[in-house]
Amino acid sequence: MPRRFHDAEELLPPATALKRALAIVYDGLICIAVLLVATWVYTMIAGWITGWDRYEQMAEAGQLSGDPGLTFVLFLVLYLFFAYFWTRIGQTLGMQVWRVRIENLDGTSVSWTQALLRYGTAAAAIFLTMLAGYYVGAVTLLLTVPLVVALFYPINGLSLTDRASNSVVVALPKEKKAGKG
């Protein structure tokens, strides 16, 4: 059941590109911590299943670099992190700080499917950017930087991720302080 943030008739202004970017930076720092913990848990479980001596030998031989299992787990953990916050309260921790929220056009929370579309669109664009940078080199910055900007920069109030998930990132009004007296 989607959560209603406000009446469908009430329209909130779209979040500015600056607020979006600041929330992304803030959330990026939180994601680093989440990924560190997830990697530690994965390593503990993999070492326990494989056996610590064997796991240490594999690590020293370089057999663990590029582990697809770890990559999948980290990708899934990040999706669950973002989708949980987006579907429950419409805001990650960074979005709360900068007073922006993801919601549907009618003022309800996004669904898990919409969160997946949003996350998948961003992940695909960033992956293609990194892939092009790896194979073509620094020249691709001329092509890929505009792609990443288009990914998050709102054109007519909607970014590429907004359009893919049929949702919008809105700026929240400042709460009025209670009068003294």
PDB file of C-alpha atoms in Angstrom:
ATOM      1  CA  MET A   1       0.000   0.000   0.000  1.00  0.00           C
ATOM      2  CA  PRO A   2       1.607   3.269  -1.057  1.00  0.00           C
ATOM      3  CA  ARG A   3       2.040   5.933   1.550  1.00  0.00           C
ATOM      4  CA  ARG A   4       0.396   9.282   0.815  1.00  0.00           C
ATOM      5  CA  PHE A   5       2.696  12.218   1.506  1.00  0.00           C
ATOM      6  CA  HIS A   6       0.207  14.958   0.615  1.00  0.00           C
ATOM      7  CA  ASP A   7      -3.062  15.501  -1.250  1.00  0.00           C
ATOM      8  CA  ALA A   8      -3.001  14.781  -4.970  1.00  0.00           C
ATOM      9  CA  GLU A   9      -4.073  18.365  -5.683  1.00  0.00           C
ATOM     10  CA  GLU A  10      -1.074  19.823  -3.836  1.00  0.00           C
ATOM     11  CA  LEU A  11       1.879  20.244  -6.157  1.00  0.00           C
ATOM     12  CA  LEU A  12       5.378  20.582  -4.777  1.00  0.00           C
ATOM     13  CA  PRO A  13       8.120  22.217  -6.857  1.00  0.00           C
ATOM     14  CA  PRO A  14      10.738  19.964  -8.455  1.00  0.00           C
ATOM     15  CA  ALA A  15      14.058  19.752  -6.631  1.00  0.00           C
ATOM     16  CA  THR A  16      16.863  21.845  -8.067  1.00  0.00           C
ATOM     17  CA  ALA A  17      19.913  20.235  -9.629  1.00  0.00           C
ATOM     18  CA  LEU A  18      22.072  21.568  -6.778  1.00  0.00           C
ATOM     19  CA  LYS A  19      19.933  19.946  -4.083  1.00  0.00           C
ATOM     20  CA  ARG A  20      19.899  16.685  -6.043  1.00  0.00           C
ATOM     21  CA  ALA A  21      23.681  16.760  -6.432  1.00  0.00           C
ATOM     22  CA  LEU A  22      24.274  17.508  -2.752  1.00  0.00           C
ATOM     23  CA  ALA A  23      21.944  14.673  -1.722  1.00  0.00           C
ATOM     24  CA  ILE A  24      23.803  12.328  -4.108  1.00  0.00           C
ATOM     25  CA  VAL A  25      27.164  13.256  -2.569  1.00  0.00           C
ATOM     26  CA  TYR A  26      25.806  12.778   0.960  1.00  0.00           C
ATOM     27  CA  ASP A  27      24.229   9.437   0.052  1.00  0.00           C
ATOM     28  CA  GLY A  28      27.417   8.405  -1.727  1.00  0.00           C
ATOM     29  CA  LEU A  29      29.347   8.702   1.521  1.00  0.00           C
ATOM     30  CA  ILE A  30      26.717   6.630   3.315  1.00  0.00           C
ATOM     31  CA  CYS A  31      26.856   4.034   0.519  1.00  0.00           C
ATOM     32  CA  ILE A  32      30.605   3.645   1.030  1.00  0.00           C
ATOM     33  CA  ALA A  33      29.970   2.686   4.652  1.00  0.00           C
ATOM     34  CA  VAL A  34      27.139   0.306   3.682  1.00  0.00           C
ATOM     35  CA  LEU A  35      29.334  -1.344   1.043  1.00  0.00           C
ATOM     36  CA  LEU A  36      32.216  -1.723   3.500  1.00  0.00           C
ATOM     37  CA  VAL A  37      29.967  -3.532   5.978  1.00  0.00           C
ATOM     38  CA  ALA A  38      28.415  -5.701   3.225  1.00  0.00           C
ATOM     39  CA  THR A  39      31.877  -6.628   1.928  1.00  0.00           C
ATOM     40  CA  TRP A  40      33.014  -7.562   5.422  1.00  0.00           C
ATOM     41  CA  VAL A  41      29.929  -9.762   5.954  1.00  0.00           C
ATOM     42  CA  TYR A  42      30.396 -11.400   2.532  1.00  0.00           C
ATOM     43  CA  THR A  43      34.073 -12.038   3.256  1.00  0.00           C
ATOM     44  CA  MET A  44      33.287 -13.580   6.640  1.00  0.00           C
ATOM     45  CA  ILE A  45      30.653 -15.885   5.152  1.00  0.00           C
ATOM     46  CA  ALA A  46      32.777 -16.832   2.119  1.00  0.00           C
ATOM     47  CA  GLY A  47      35.807 -17.500   4.336  1.00  0.00           C
ATOM     48  CA  TRP A  48      33.738 -19.633   6.686  1.00  0.00           C
ATOM     49  CA  ILE A  49      32.204 -21.675   3.834  1.00  0.00           C
ATOM     50  CA  THR A  50      35.463 -22.093   1.918  1.00  0.00           C
ATOM     51  CA  GLY A  51      37.669 -22.537   4.943  1.00  0.00           C
ATOM     52  CA  TRP A  52      39.930 -19.775   6.215  1.00  0.00           C
ATOM     53  CA  ASP A  53      43.203 -21.309   5.064  1.00  0.00           C
ATOM     54  CA  ARG A  54      41.899 -21.995   1.562  1.00  0.00           C
ATOM     55  CA  TYR A  55      40.278 -18.551   1.369  1.00  0.00           C
ATOM     56  CA  GLU A  56      43.560 -16.900   2.369  1.00  0.00           C
ATOM     57  CA  GLN A  57      45.419 -18.871  -0.312  1.00  0.00           C
ATOM     58  CA  MET A  58      42.846 -17.827  -2.912  1.00  0.00           C
ATOM     59  CA  ALA A  59      43.207 -14.169  -1.875  1.00  0.00           C
ATOM     60  CA  GLU A  60      47.008 -14.284  -2.048  1.00  0.00           C
ATOM     61  CA  ALA A  61      46.853 -15.945  -5.486  1.00  0.00           C
ATOM     62  CA  GLY A  62      44.545 -13.203  -6.753  1.00  0.00           C
ATOM     63  CA  GLN A  63      41.649 -15.572  -7.398  1.00  0.00           C
ATOM     64  CA  LEU A  64      39.207 -13.367  -5.504  1.00  0.00           C
ATOM     65  CA  SER A  65      39.685 -10.216  -7.560  1.00  0.00           C
ATOM     66  CA  GLY A  66      36.621  -9.511  -9.661  1.00  0.00           C
ATOM     67  CA  ASP A  67      34.466 -11.927  -7.653  1.00  0.00           C
ATOM     68  CA  PRO A  68      31.068 -11.938  -9.418  1.00  0.00           C
ATOM     69  CA  GLY A  69      29.350 -13.119  -6.242  1.00  0.00           C
ATOM     70  CA  LEU A  70      30.597 -10.113  -4.307  1.00  0.00           C
ATOM     71  CA  THR A  71      29.680  -7.787  -7.161  1.00  0.00           C
ATOM     72  CA  PHE A  72      26.132  -9.155  -7.226  1.00  0.00           C
ATOM     73  CA  VAL A  73      25.775  -8.919  -3.442  1.00  0.00           C
ATOM     74  CA  LEU A  74      26.986  -5.298  -3.394  1.00  0.00           C
ATOM     75  CA  PHE A  75      24.671  -4.359  -6.267  1.00  0.00           C
ATOM     76  CA  LEU A  76      21.741  -5.997  -4.452  1.00  0.00           C
ATOM     77  CA  VAL A  77      22.612  -4.383  -1.108  1.00  0.00           C
ATOM     78  CA  LEU A  78      22.683  -0.921  -2.686  1.00  0.00           C
ATOM     79  CA  TYR A  79      19.347  -1.530  -4.400  1.00  0.00           C
ATOM     80  CA  LEU A  80      17.783  -2.685  -1.139  1.00  0.00           C
ATOM     81  CA  PHE A  81      19.230   0.337   0.683  1.00  0.00           C
ATOM     82  CA  PHE A  82      17.796   2.851  -1.773  1.00  0.00           C
ATOM     83  CA  ALA A  83      14.515   1.032  -2.440  1.00  0.00           C
ATOM     84  CA  TYR A  84      13.780   0.625   1.262  1.00  0.00           C
ATOM     85  CA  PHE A  85      14.064   4.351   1.914  1.00  0.00           C
ATOM     86  CA  TRP A  86      12.357   5.397  -1.325  1.00  0.00           C
ATOM     87  CA  THR A  87       9.349   3.115  -0.809  1.00  0.00           C
ATOM     88  CA  ARG A  88       8.918   3.830   2.906  1.00  0.00           C
ATOM     89  CA  ILE A  89       9.490   7.549   3.398  1.00  0.00           C
ATOM     90  CA  GLY A  90      10.507   8.700  -0.081  1.00  0.00           C
ATOM     91  CA  GLN A  91      13.873   9.935   1.194  1.00  0.00           C
ATOM     92  CA  THR A  92      17.300   8.528   1.815  1.00  0.00           C
ATOM     93  CA  LEU A  93      19.352  10.052   4.619  1.00  0.00           C
ATOM     94  CA  GLY A  94      21.019  12.500   2.235  1.00  0.00           C
ATOM     95  CA  MET A  95      17.674  13.500   0.789  1.00  0.00           C
ATOM     96  CA  GLN A  96      16.340  14.190   4.280  1.00  0.00           C
ATOM     97  CA  VAL A  97      19.217  16.567   4.965  1.00  0.00           C
ATOM     98  CA  TRP A  98      18.638  18.510   1.736  1.00  0.00           C
ATOM     99  CA  ARG A  99      14.830  18.341   2.031  1.00  0.00           C
ATOM    100  CA  VAL A 100      14.025  16.531  -1.205  1.00  0.00           C
ATOM    101  CA  ARG A 101      11.768  13.517  -1.692  1.00  0.00           C
ATOM    102  CA  ILE A 102      10.930  10.999  -4.424  1.00  0.00           C
ATOM    103  CA  GLU A 103       7.215  10.523  -4.974  1.00  0.00           C
ATOM    104  CA  ASN A 104       4.654   9.771  -7.630  1.00  0.00           C
ATOM    105  CA  LEU A 105       2.865  12.626  -9.328  1.00  0.00           C
ATOM    106  CA  ASP A 106      -0.179  12.042  -7.094  1.00  0.00           C
ATOM    107  CA  GLY A 107       1.847  12.457  -3.885  1.00  0.00           C
ATOM    108  CA  THR A 108       2.218   8.759  -2.996  1.00  0.00           C
ATOM    109  CA  SER A 109       5.380   6.770  -2.351  1.00  0.00           C
ATOM    110  CA  VAL A 110       7.025   4.902  -5.206  1.00  0.00           C
ATOM    111  CA  SER A 111       6.673   1.132  -5.517  1.00  0.00           C
ATOM    112  CA  TRP A 112       9.499  -1.408  -5.366  1.00  0.00           C
ATOM    113  CA  THR A 113       9.213  -1.777  -9.156  1.00  0.00           C
ATOM    114  CA  GLN A 114       9.585   1.971  -9.650  1.00  0.00           C
ATOM    115  CA  ALA A 115      12.583   1.946  -7.305  1.00  0.00           C
ATOM    116  CA  LEU A 116      14.114  -0.858  -9.378  1.00  0.00           C
ATOM    117  CA  LEU A 117      13.562   1.098 -12.601  1.00  0.00           C
ATOM    118  CA  ARG A 118      15.083   4.202 -11.028  1.00  0.00           C
ATOM    119  CA  TYR A 119      18.086   2.307  -9.632  1.00  0.00           C
ATOM    120  CA  GLY A 120      18.553   0.269 -12.818  1.00  0.00           C
ATOM    121  CA  THR A 121      18.518   3.362 -15.036  1.00  0.00           C
ATOM    122  CA  ALA A 122      21.145   5.092 -12.924  1.00  0.00           C
ATOM    123  CA  ALA A 123      23.267   1.933 -12.633  1.00  0.00           C
ATOM    124  CA  ALA A 124      23.136   1.276 -16.383  1.00  0.00           C
ATOM    125  CA  ALA A 125      24.171   4.827 -17.272  1.00  0.00           C
ATOM    126  CA  ILE A 126      27.015   4.832 -14.752  1.00  0.00           C
ATOM    127  CA  PHE A 127      28.134   1.359 -15.882  1.00  0.00           C
ATOM    128  CA  LEU A 128      28.212   2.432 -19.536  1.00  0.00           C
ATOM    129  CA  THR A 129      30.166   5.525 -18.579  1.00  0.00           C
ATOM    130  CA  MET A 130      32.751   3.490 -16.675  1.00  0.00           C
ATOM    131  CA  LEU A 131      32.938   0.882 -19.437  1.00  0.00           C
ATOM    132  CA  ALA A 132      33.539   3.542 -22.078  1.00  0.00           C
ATOM    133  CA  GLY A 133      36.157   5.198 -19.893  1.00  0.00           C
ATOM    134  CA  TYR A 134      37.969   1.896 -19.445  1.00  0.00           C
ATOM    135  CA  TYR A 135      38.043   0.900 -23.113  1.00  0.00           C
ATOM    136  CA  VAL A 136      38.308   4.255 -24.851  1.00  0.00           C
ATOM    137  CA  GLY A 137      40.122   6.325 -22.261  1.00  0.00           C
ATOM    138  CA  ALA A 138      39.844   9.877 -21.046  1.00  0.00           C
ATOM    139  CA  VAL A 139      38.460  11.101 -24.385  1.00  0.00           C
ATOM    140  CA  THR A 140      35.129   9.537 -23.423  1.00  0.00           C
ATOM    141  CA  LEU A 141      34.720  12.145 -20.714  1.00  0.00           C
ATOM    142  CA  LEU A 142      33.597  14.464 -23.491  1.00  0.00           C
ATOM    143  CA  LEU A 143      30.766  12.044 -24.225  1.00  0.00           C
ATOM    144  CA  THR A 144      30.025  10.468 -20.865  1.00  0.00           C
ATOM    145  CA  VAL A 145      29.957  13.499 -18.611  1.00  0.00           C
ATOM    146  CA  PRO A 146      26.890  14.819 -20.474  1.00  0.00           C
ATOM    147  CA  LEU A 147      25.271  11.374 -20.038  1.00  0.00           C
ATOM    148  CA  VAL A 148      25.755  11.426 -16.278  1.00  0.00           C
ATOM    149  CA  VAL A 149      24.565  15.031 -16.118  1.00  0.00           C
ATOM    150  CA  ALA A 150      21.456  14.107 -18.133  1.00  0.00           C
ATOM    151  CA  LEU A 151      20.914  11.191 -15.791  1.00  0.00           C
ATOM    152  CA  PHE A 152      20.359  13.387 -12.761  1.00  0.00           C
ATOM    153  CA  TYR A 153      19.923  16.933 -14.089  1.00  0.00           C
ATOM    154  CA  PRO A 154      16.232  17.823 -14.284  1.00  0.00           C
ATOM    155  CA  ILE A 155      15.032  18.963 -17.687  1.00  0.00           C
ATOM    156  CA  ASN A 156      11.542  20.463 -17.306  1.00  0.00           C
ATOM    157  CA  GLY A 157      11.652  19.220 -13.720  1.00  0.00           C
ATOM    158  CA  LEU A 158      12.275  15.557 -14.619  1.00  0.00           C
ATOM    159  CA  SER A 159      15.595  13.744 -14.875  1.00  0.00           C
ATOM    160  CA  LEU A 160      16.210  10.547 -16.849  1.00  0.00           C
ATOM    161  CA  THR A 161      15.642   8.453 -13.711  1.00  0.00           C
ATOM    162  CA  ASP A 162      12.405  10.337 -13.013  1.00  0.00           C
ATOM    163  CA  ARG A 163      11.137   9.629 -16.511  1.00  0.00           C
ATOM    164  CA  ALA A 164      12.121   5.942 -16.375  1.00  0.00           C
ATOM    165  CA  SER A 165      10.351   5.356 -13.057  1.00  0.00           C
ATOM    166  CA  ASN A 166       7.399   7.713 -13.684  1.00  0.00           C
ATOM    167  CA  SER A 167       8.144   9.590 -10.468  1.00  0.00           C
ATOM    168  CA  VAL A 168       9.463  12.995  -9.504  1.00  0.00           C
ATOM    169  CA  VAL A 169      11.976  14.422  -7.023  1.00  0.00           C
ATOM    170  CA  VAL A 170      10.362  17.339  -5.220  1.00  0.00           C
ATOM    171  CA  ALA A 171      11.694  20.032  -2.924  1.00  0.00           C
ATOM    172  CA  LEU A 172       9.998  20.005   0.461  1.00  0.00           C
ATOM    173  CA  PRO A 173       8.858  23.298   1.974  1.00  0.00           C
ATOM    174  CA  LYS A 174      10.479  24.407   5.184  1.00  0.00           C
ATOM    175  CA  GLU A 175       8.441  23.590   8.237  1.00  0.00           C
ATOM    176  CA  LYS A 176       7.054  26.592  10.009  1.00  0.00           C
ATOM    177  CA  LYS A 177       8.228  26.957  13.576  1.00  0.00           C
ATOM    178  CA  ALA A 178       5.585  27.115  16.250  1.00  0.00           C
ATOM    179  CA  GLY A 179       4.952  30.630  17.507  1.00  0.00           C
ATOM    180  CA  LYS A 180       6.160  31.657  20.926  1.00  0.00           C
ATOM    181  CA  GLY A 181       3.666  32.359  23.565  1.00  0.00           C
TER     182      GLY A 181
END
